[in-house]
Structures are given as C-alpha cells and as structure tokens.
Tab-separated table of C-alpha atoms in Angstrom:
chain	number	residue	atom	x	y	z
A	1	UNK	CA	-0.081	-0.035	-0.055
A	2	UNK	CA	1.357	3.496	-0.962
A	3	UNK	CA	1.369	6.434	1.431
A	4	UNK	CA	-0.687	7.939	-0.034
A	5	UNK	CA	-3.648	5.122	0.906
A	6	UNK	CA	-3.687	6.419	4.214
A	7	UNK	CA	-5.825	8.926	5.575
A	8	UNK	CA	-3.263	10.394	7.682
A	9	UNK	CA	0.075	10.504	5.869
A	10	UNK	CA	2.013	12.416	8.862
A	11	UNK	CA	1.144	8.941	11.073
A	12	UNK	CA	2.034	6.469	8.404
A	13	UNK	CA	5.317	9.019	8.420
A	14	UNK	CA	5.605	8.129	11.702
A	15	UNK	CA	5.082	4.850	12.103
A	16	UNK	CA	7.574	4.186	8.623
A	17	UNK	CA	10.623	5.845	11.185
A	18	UNK	CA	9.515	4.148	14.201
A	19	UNK	CA	9.597	0.555	12.430
A	20	UNK	CA	12.924	2.038	10.641
A	21	UNK	CA	14.366	2.359	14.282
A	22	UNK	CA	13.019	-1.417	15.247
A	23	UNK	CA	14.837	-2.860	12.825
A	24	UNK	CA	17.996	-1.411	12.894
A	25	UNK	CA	18.038	-1.008	16.703
A	26	UNK	CA	19.544	2.481	16.852
A	27	UNK	CA	20.466	4.963	13.814
A	28	UNK	CA	20.881	8.421	13.039
A	29	UNK	CA	19.037	10.909	11.007
A	30	UNK	CA	20.590	10.745	7.884
A	31	UNK	CA	20.323	6.364	7.556
A	32	UNK	CA	16.639	7.295	8.671
A	33	UNK	CA	16.301	8.911	6.183
A	34	UNK	CA	17.805	7.011	3.558
A	35	UNK	CA	15.655	3.877	4.672
A	36	UNK	CA	12.248	5.653	4.817
A	37	UNK	CA	12.789	8.075	1.947
A	38	UNK	CA	11.615	10.788	3.860
A	39	UNK	CA	13.931	14.000	4.269
A	40	UNK	CA	16.430	14.557	7.360
A	41	UNK	CA	14.268	18.292	8.240
A	42	UNK	CA	11.183	15.614	8.327
A	43	UNK	CA	12.422	12.948	10.182
A	44	UNK	CA	13.979	15.029	12.511
A	45	UNK	CA	10.676	16.935	13.551
A	46	UNK	CA	8.732	13.500	13.826
A	47	UNK	CA	11.962	12.259	16.458
A	48	UNK	CA	11.583	15.021	18.208
A	49	UNK	CA	7.931	14.211	18.783
A	50	UNK	CA	8.220	10.659	19.660
A	51	UNK	CA	11.465	11.828	21.988
A	52	UNK	CA	9.189	14.687	23.400
A	53	UNK	CA	6.161	11.627	24.212
A	54	UNK	CA	8.591	9.270	25.518
A	55	UNK	CA	8.913	6.655	22.947
A	56	UNK	CA	12.714	7.869	21.689
A	57	UNK	CA	15.491	7.967	23.487
A	58	UNK	CA	18.631	9.609	21.564
A	59	UNK	CA	22.147	9.243	22.878
A	60	UNK	CA	24.642	11.903	21.514
A	61	UNK	CA	23.641	11.787	17.216
A	62	UNK	CA	22.086	8.464	17.695
A	63	UNK	CA	18.279	7.289	17.622
A	64	UNK	CA	16.496	4.178	19.457
A	65	UNK	CA	13.190	3.215	20.703
A	66	UNK	CA	12.208	3.253	24.203
A	67	UNK	CA	10.862	0.962	26.762
A	68	UNK	CA	7.366	2.935	27.093
A	69	UNK	CA	6.728	0.392	24.112
A	70	UNK	CA	6.978	-2.465	26.407
A	71	UNK	CA	4.640	-1.107	28.372
A	72	UNK	CA	1.959	-0.359	25.568
A	73	UNK	CA	2.480	-3.897	24.305
A	74	UNK	CA	2.093	-5.932	27.640
A	75	UNK	CA	-1.185	-4.305	28.736
A	76	UNK	CA	-2.464	-4.646	24.834
A	77	UNK	CA	-1.178	-8.480	25.382
A	78	UNK	CA	-2.840	-8.876	29.011
A	79	UNK	CA	-6.231	-7.439	27.616
A	80	UNK	CA	-7.063	-10.168	24.717
A	81	UNK	CA	-8.849	-13.455	26.353
A	82	UNK	CA	-7.080	-15.818	24.727
A	83	UNK	CA	-3.941	-15.088	25.785
A	84	UNK	CA	-5.211	-14.675	29.864
A	85	UNK	CA	-6.626	-18.451	28.928
A	86	UNK	CA	-3.958	-19.910	27.520
A	87	UNK	CA	-1.065	-19.032	29.352
A	88	UNK	CA	-1.204	-21.865	32.175
A	89	UNK	CA	-1.209	-24.152	29.143
A	90	UNK	CA	1.550	-22.887	27.348
A	91	UNK	CA	3.724	-22.598	30.451
A	92	UNK	CA	2.993	-26.585	31.841
A	93	UNK	CA	2.798	-27.619	28.028
A	94	UNK	CA	6.627	-26.055	28.464
A	95	UNK	CA	7.597	-27.864	31.711
A	96	UNK	CA	6.289	-30.949	30.241
A	97	UNK	CA	7.792	-31.131	26.835
A	98	UNK	CA	11.094	-29.527	27.965
A	99	UNK	CA	10.512	-27.256	24.806
A	100	UNK	CA	9.651	-23.576	23.522
A	101	UNK	CA	5.736	-23.585	23.677
A	102	UNK	CA	4.070	-20.432	21.935
A	103	UNK	CA	0.332	-18.673	21.959
A	104	UNK	CA	0.120	-17.368	18.258
A	105	UNK	CA	-3.079	-15.588	17.293
A	106	UNK	CA	-4.279	-14.098	14.080
A	107	UNK	CA	-4.401	-10.350	13.146
A	108	UNK	CA	-4.842	-7.914	10.355
A	109	UNK	CA	-4.194	-11.335	8.378
A	110	UNK	CA	-0.430	-12.588	10.121
A	111	UNK	CA	0.145	-14.676	12.731
A	112	UNK	CA	1.738	-12.596	15.865
A	113	UNK	CA	3.633	-14.890	18.834
A	114	UNK	CA	1.757	-13.304	21.743
A	115	UNK	CA	3.333	-15.195	24.292
A	116	UNK	CA	5.907	-17.703	25.063
A	117	UNK	CA	7.107	-20.645	27.498
A	118	UNK	CA	10.393	-21.783	27.613
A	119	UNK	CA	11.914	-24.944	29.497
A	120	UNK	CA	14.264	-27.219	29.793
A	121	UNK	CA	17.507	-26.509	27.168
A	122	UNK	CA	17.118	-23.547	25.028
A	123	UNK	CA	17.909	-24.631	21.554
A	124	UNK	CA	20.153	-21.948	19.815
A	125	UNK	CA	19.984	-23.753	16.393
A	126	UNK	CA	16.110	-22.793	16.406
A	127	UNK	CA	15.940	-19.224	16.372
A	128	UNK	CA	12.370	-18.268	16.396
A	129	UNK	CA	10.730	-14.860	15.757
A	130	UNK	CA	10.531	-12.830	18.968
A	131	UNK	CA	7.426	-12.051	20.727
A	132	UNK	CA	5.333	-9.679	19.494
A	133	UNK	CA	6.626	-10.549	15.896
A	134	UNK	CA	4.308	-11.115	13.235
A	135	UNK	CA	5.037	-13.292	10.084
A	136	UNK	CA	2.891	-14.586	7.502
A	137	UNK	CA	0.401	-17.173	8.664
A	138	UNK	CA	0.854	-20.070	6.392
A	139	UNK	CA	4.766	-20.335	6.504
A	140	UNK	CA	4.536	-21.610	10.599
A	141	UNK	CA	2.675	-24.354	12.089
A	142	UNK	CA	0.602	-21.818	14.264
A	143	UNK	CA	-0.550	-19.934	11.315
A	144	UNK	CA	-1.887	-22.853	9.375
A	145	UNK	CA	-3.802	-24.367	12.194
A	146	UNK	CA	-5.310	-21.031	12.485
A	147	UNK	CA	-5.886	-21.049	8.983
A	148	UNK	CA	-7.529	-24.325	9.273
A	149	UNK	CA	-10.342	-23.146	10.797
A	150	UNK	CA	-11.012	-19.968	8.674
A	151	UNK	CA	-13.386	-20.565	6.136
A	152	UNK	CA	-12.037	-20.320	2.240
A	153	UNK	CA	-12.941	-17.374	1.472
A	154	UNK	CA	-11.507	-15.331	4.736
A	155	UNK	CA	-7.791	-17.638	3.827
A	156	UNK	CA	-8.792	-15.972	0.159
A	157	UNK	CA	-9.082	-12.731	1.279
A	158	UNK	CA	-5.868	-13.051	3.285
A	159	UNK	CA	-3.558	-14.490	0.502
A	160	UNK	CA	-5.019	-11.806	-1.259
A	161	UNK	CA	-3.488	-9.329	0.674
A	162	UNK	CA	-0.650	-10.773	2.305
A	163	UNK	CA	0.593	-12.778	-0.822
A	164	UNK	CA	2.131	-16.048	-0.428
A	165	UNK	CA	5.610	-15.033	0.728
A	166	UNK	CA	8.857	-17.459	0.765
A	167	UNK	CA	11.083	-17.910	4.104
A	168	UNK	CA	12.826	-20.402	2.745
A	169	UNK	CA	12.544	-23.304	-0.532
A	170	UNK	CA	10.310	-25.287	1.884
A	171	UNK	CA	7.812	-22.472	2.073
A	172	UNK	CA	4.393	-23.039	0.616
A	173	UNK	CA	4.431	-20.814	-2.501
A	174	UNK	CA	0.715	-22.050	-3.835
A	175	UNK	CA	-2.737	-21.396	-3.261
A	176	UNK	CA	-3.307	-24.947	-4.350
A	177	UNK	CA	-0.332	-26.499	-2.040
A	178	UNK	CA	-2.058	-24.696	0.385
A	179	UNK	CA	-5.849	-25.728	0.388
A	180	UNK	CA	-4.227	-29.392	0.346
A	181	UNK	CA	-2.181	-28.954	3.418
A	182	UNK	CA	-5.162	-27.158	5.532
A	183	UNK	CA	-7.893	-29.900	4.499
A	184	UNK	CA	-4.809	-32.372	5.921
A	185	UNK	CA	-4.624	-29.946	8.780
A	186	UNK	CA	-8.804	-30.125	9.058
A	187	UNK	CA	-8.531	-33.825	9.155
A	188	UNK	CA	-5.734	-34.321	11.525
A	189	UNK	CA	-6.378	-31.494	13.869
A	190	UNK	CA	-2.813	-30.882	13.871
A	191	UNK	CA	-0.360	-28.723	11.747
A	192	UNK	CA	2.916	-29.745	11.447
A	193	UNK	CA	6.259	-26.976	10.295
A	194	UNK	CA	8.994	-28.702	8.900
A	195	UNK	CA	11.761	-25.815	7.890
A	196	UNK	CA	8.951	-23.188	6.391
A	197	UNK	CA	9.931	-20.480	8.235
A	198	UNK	CA	13.506	-20.828	9.824
A	199	UNK	CA	15.243	-23.957	7.886
A	200	UNK	CA	16.576	-24.804	11.208
A	201	UNK	CA	13.540	-25.198	12.977
A	202	UNK	CA	10.473	-27.822	13.048
A	203	UNK	CA	6.889	-27.776	14.950
A	204	UNK	CA	3.430	-29.045	15.822
A	205	UNK	CA	0.881	-26.776	16.761
A	206	UNK	CA	-2.856	-27.033	17.278
A	207	UNK	CA	-5.543	-24.779	16.503
A	208	UNK	CA	-7.624	-23.171	19.524
A	209	UNK	CA	-11.239	-22.233	18.825
A	210	UNK	CA	-14.441	-20.373	20.412
A	211	UNK	CA	-17.705	-20.311	19.262
A	212	UNK	CA	-16.472	-22.298	16.370
A	213	UNK	CA	-13.821	-19.467	15.644
A	214	UNK	CA	-10.344	-19.619	15.566
A	215	UNK	CA	-8.589	-17.287	18.067
A	216	UNK	CA	-5.229	-18.759	17.850
A	217	UNK	CA	-3.342	-21.781	18.291
A	218	UNK	CA	-0.603	-23.484	20.535
A	219	UNK	CA	2.873	-24.882	19.526
A	220	UNK	CA	5.665	-26.822	20.297
A	221	UNK	CA	8.894	-26.107	18.474
A	222	UNK	CA	12.616	-26.806	18.491
A	223	UNK	CA	15.354	-27.431	15.696
A	224	UNK	CA	15.505	-30.480	13.677
A	225	UNK	CA	17.810	-32.422	14.961
A	226	UNK	CA	15.489	-32.223	19.133
A	227	UNK	CA	12.330	-32.703	17.555
A	228	UNK	CA	11.470	-35.019	14.480
A	229	UNK	CA	10.130	-38.477	13.501
A	230	UNK	CA	8.004	-40.249	16.797
A	231	UNK	CA	8.872	-37.333	18.951
A	232	UNK	CA	7.227	-34.648	17.185
A	233	UNK	CA	4.518	-36.587	15.370
A	234	UNK	CA	2.927	-38.437	17.843
A	235	UNK	CA	4.620	-37.253	21.506
A	236	UNK	CA	4.791	-33.753	21.149
A	237	UNK	CA	1.430	-33.844	18.899
A	238	UNK	CA	-0.693	-35.347	21.720
A	239	UNK	CA	0.616	-33.187	23.948
A	240	UNK	CA	-0.153	-30.064	22.189
A	241	UNK	CA	-3.864	-31.536	20.665
A	242	UNK	CA	-4.214	-31.689	24.980
A	243	UNK	CA	-3.602	-28.309	26.018
A	244	UNK	CA	-5.410	-26.677	22.855
A	245	UNK	CA	-8.400	-28.250	24.255
A	246	UNK	CA	-7.820	-26.950	27.880
A	247	UNK	CA	-7.339	-23.811	26.615
A	248	UNK	CA	-11.060	-23.803	24.830
A	249	UNK	CA	-12.217	-25.276	28.235
A	250	UNK	CA	-10.737	-22.267	29.944
A	251	UNK	CA	-12.168	-19.550	27.015
A	252	UNK	CA	-15.720	-21.168	28.116
A	253	UNK	CA	-15.301	-20.795	31.501
A	254	UNK	CA	-14.630	-17.020	31.485
C-alpha cells in the first residue's frame, strides 16, 4: 500500500520511522532518511516529537525506541482473552515437553507470537521470531492451524492481501498447495512445520477455537535435530492437542 493510501500521511510517516528504528536498533537522522525515503528535516521533527512523548531515546546523534513500547505491548496482550486463558496451558506444556511453547494469534492477516514459555535446554540452533513479531500465517505451524479453522473466503482474502511470501525453499508458495495442506490439517487436527519459516526449525501446533471460530494456536518448537520423527508426530502432537483442549475449556469458563 502506498503512503498516499493512508488518510493521515503524517501518522504513516511516524510509523515508518518507528519501524525502521525497530529494524536497526539505533540510527542517526541521515540513516533513517535513507531507509524511509523521508527528508532529513521531516525525520528530525518526527523523532523530536516521539522523544518528547517518551517513545524514543537519544544518545549523542543516535536514536532508538524506548521501553515505553514494552508497557503498551504488555497491556495490550493482557487484555486479550485468549492470552489469559492460554497462559497456564502454555506454561504447563513447556514444562512437560521441555521445549519452547508458543501461543500465536491472527491479526490483520498475519500471525503474531503473543505468549511464549521456555523450559529445559534452550535451543540456540532453532532461533524463533520474538514475542510480538508478526509472520505470514502460511509459513508456520501455528499460522496454518489458525487458517485451517477459517472458511475458504477468509483464507482467500488473507492470501489476496498478504500473498504467499516464501521464507525458505520449503515454504508453501501456491494456493493449491495451501488448500491441500489446510484440508490435511482439518482432518488430523494438527499442523506441522518442517523448515518452512526457519530452515532449522520444526514445530507442531493445534488450533484453538471459541464458538467455532479460530482465536489462536498453541505450538511446540525446536530444532530438526531435537524434534522429529515419533517425538514430533506422536508424543508432542498428543500433548499439543490436550493443551489446545484445555485452553478452549478455559475460554468457555470465561
């Protein structure tokens, strides 16, 4: 979408600068201008405004985002009913599996990692997106699990908007392939990820529904070396389905 598509262009410019700072960590005015295509003077004005509001820090000539965003994100997350309902199950599954367990939700056609618990030995060979990061739904087990509970029109709308961007040579890149994969997930109630988002990561996920609508997915992730075969397809798969059922019961109680 071009900047002229936004009703308030100055707001779009502000968030282009914020997102650029998020990508690089810290930067000077000229670097941000080159990254965003916004003039030096305009970048400087937006940064000063963000700084006066407490959203940007400045050290010397370098700018970075402040921790005020952390407070906003945490409060937004805690207001999501599915996060509150899922937290105990996510923590319990991580302890039982001795692995990284994630809650993923869909927002604006993307999957967002909303909550994570880690137990046992951390797997440095299987780097995962950070909590709060959004990813194309078709690239992850959790995202595919969510898509599997949507009707065809919803899936088509997401694909029309987001596309089917590839992350690895194993990423699903056609509508027909995606439809076949979603049918398989519906049949077994489980989604698997085998190097589709990160080459070294494998994952199993189950959808979470409320009133027959997808509200998220719970997954267990790890490296190819530590998570494959029977462990992935049977042992962890059963645990993930049980955890998803527990979360749905918690949602019903709320």
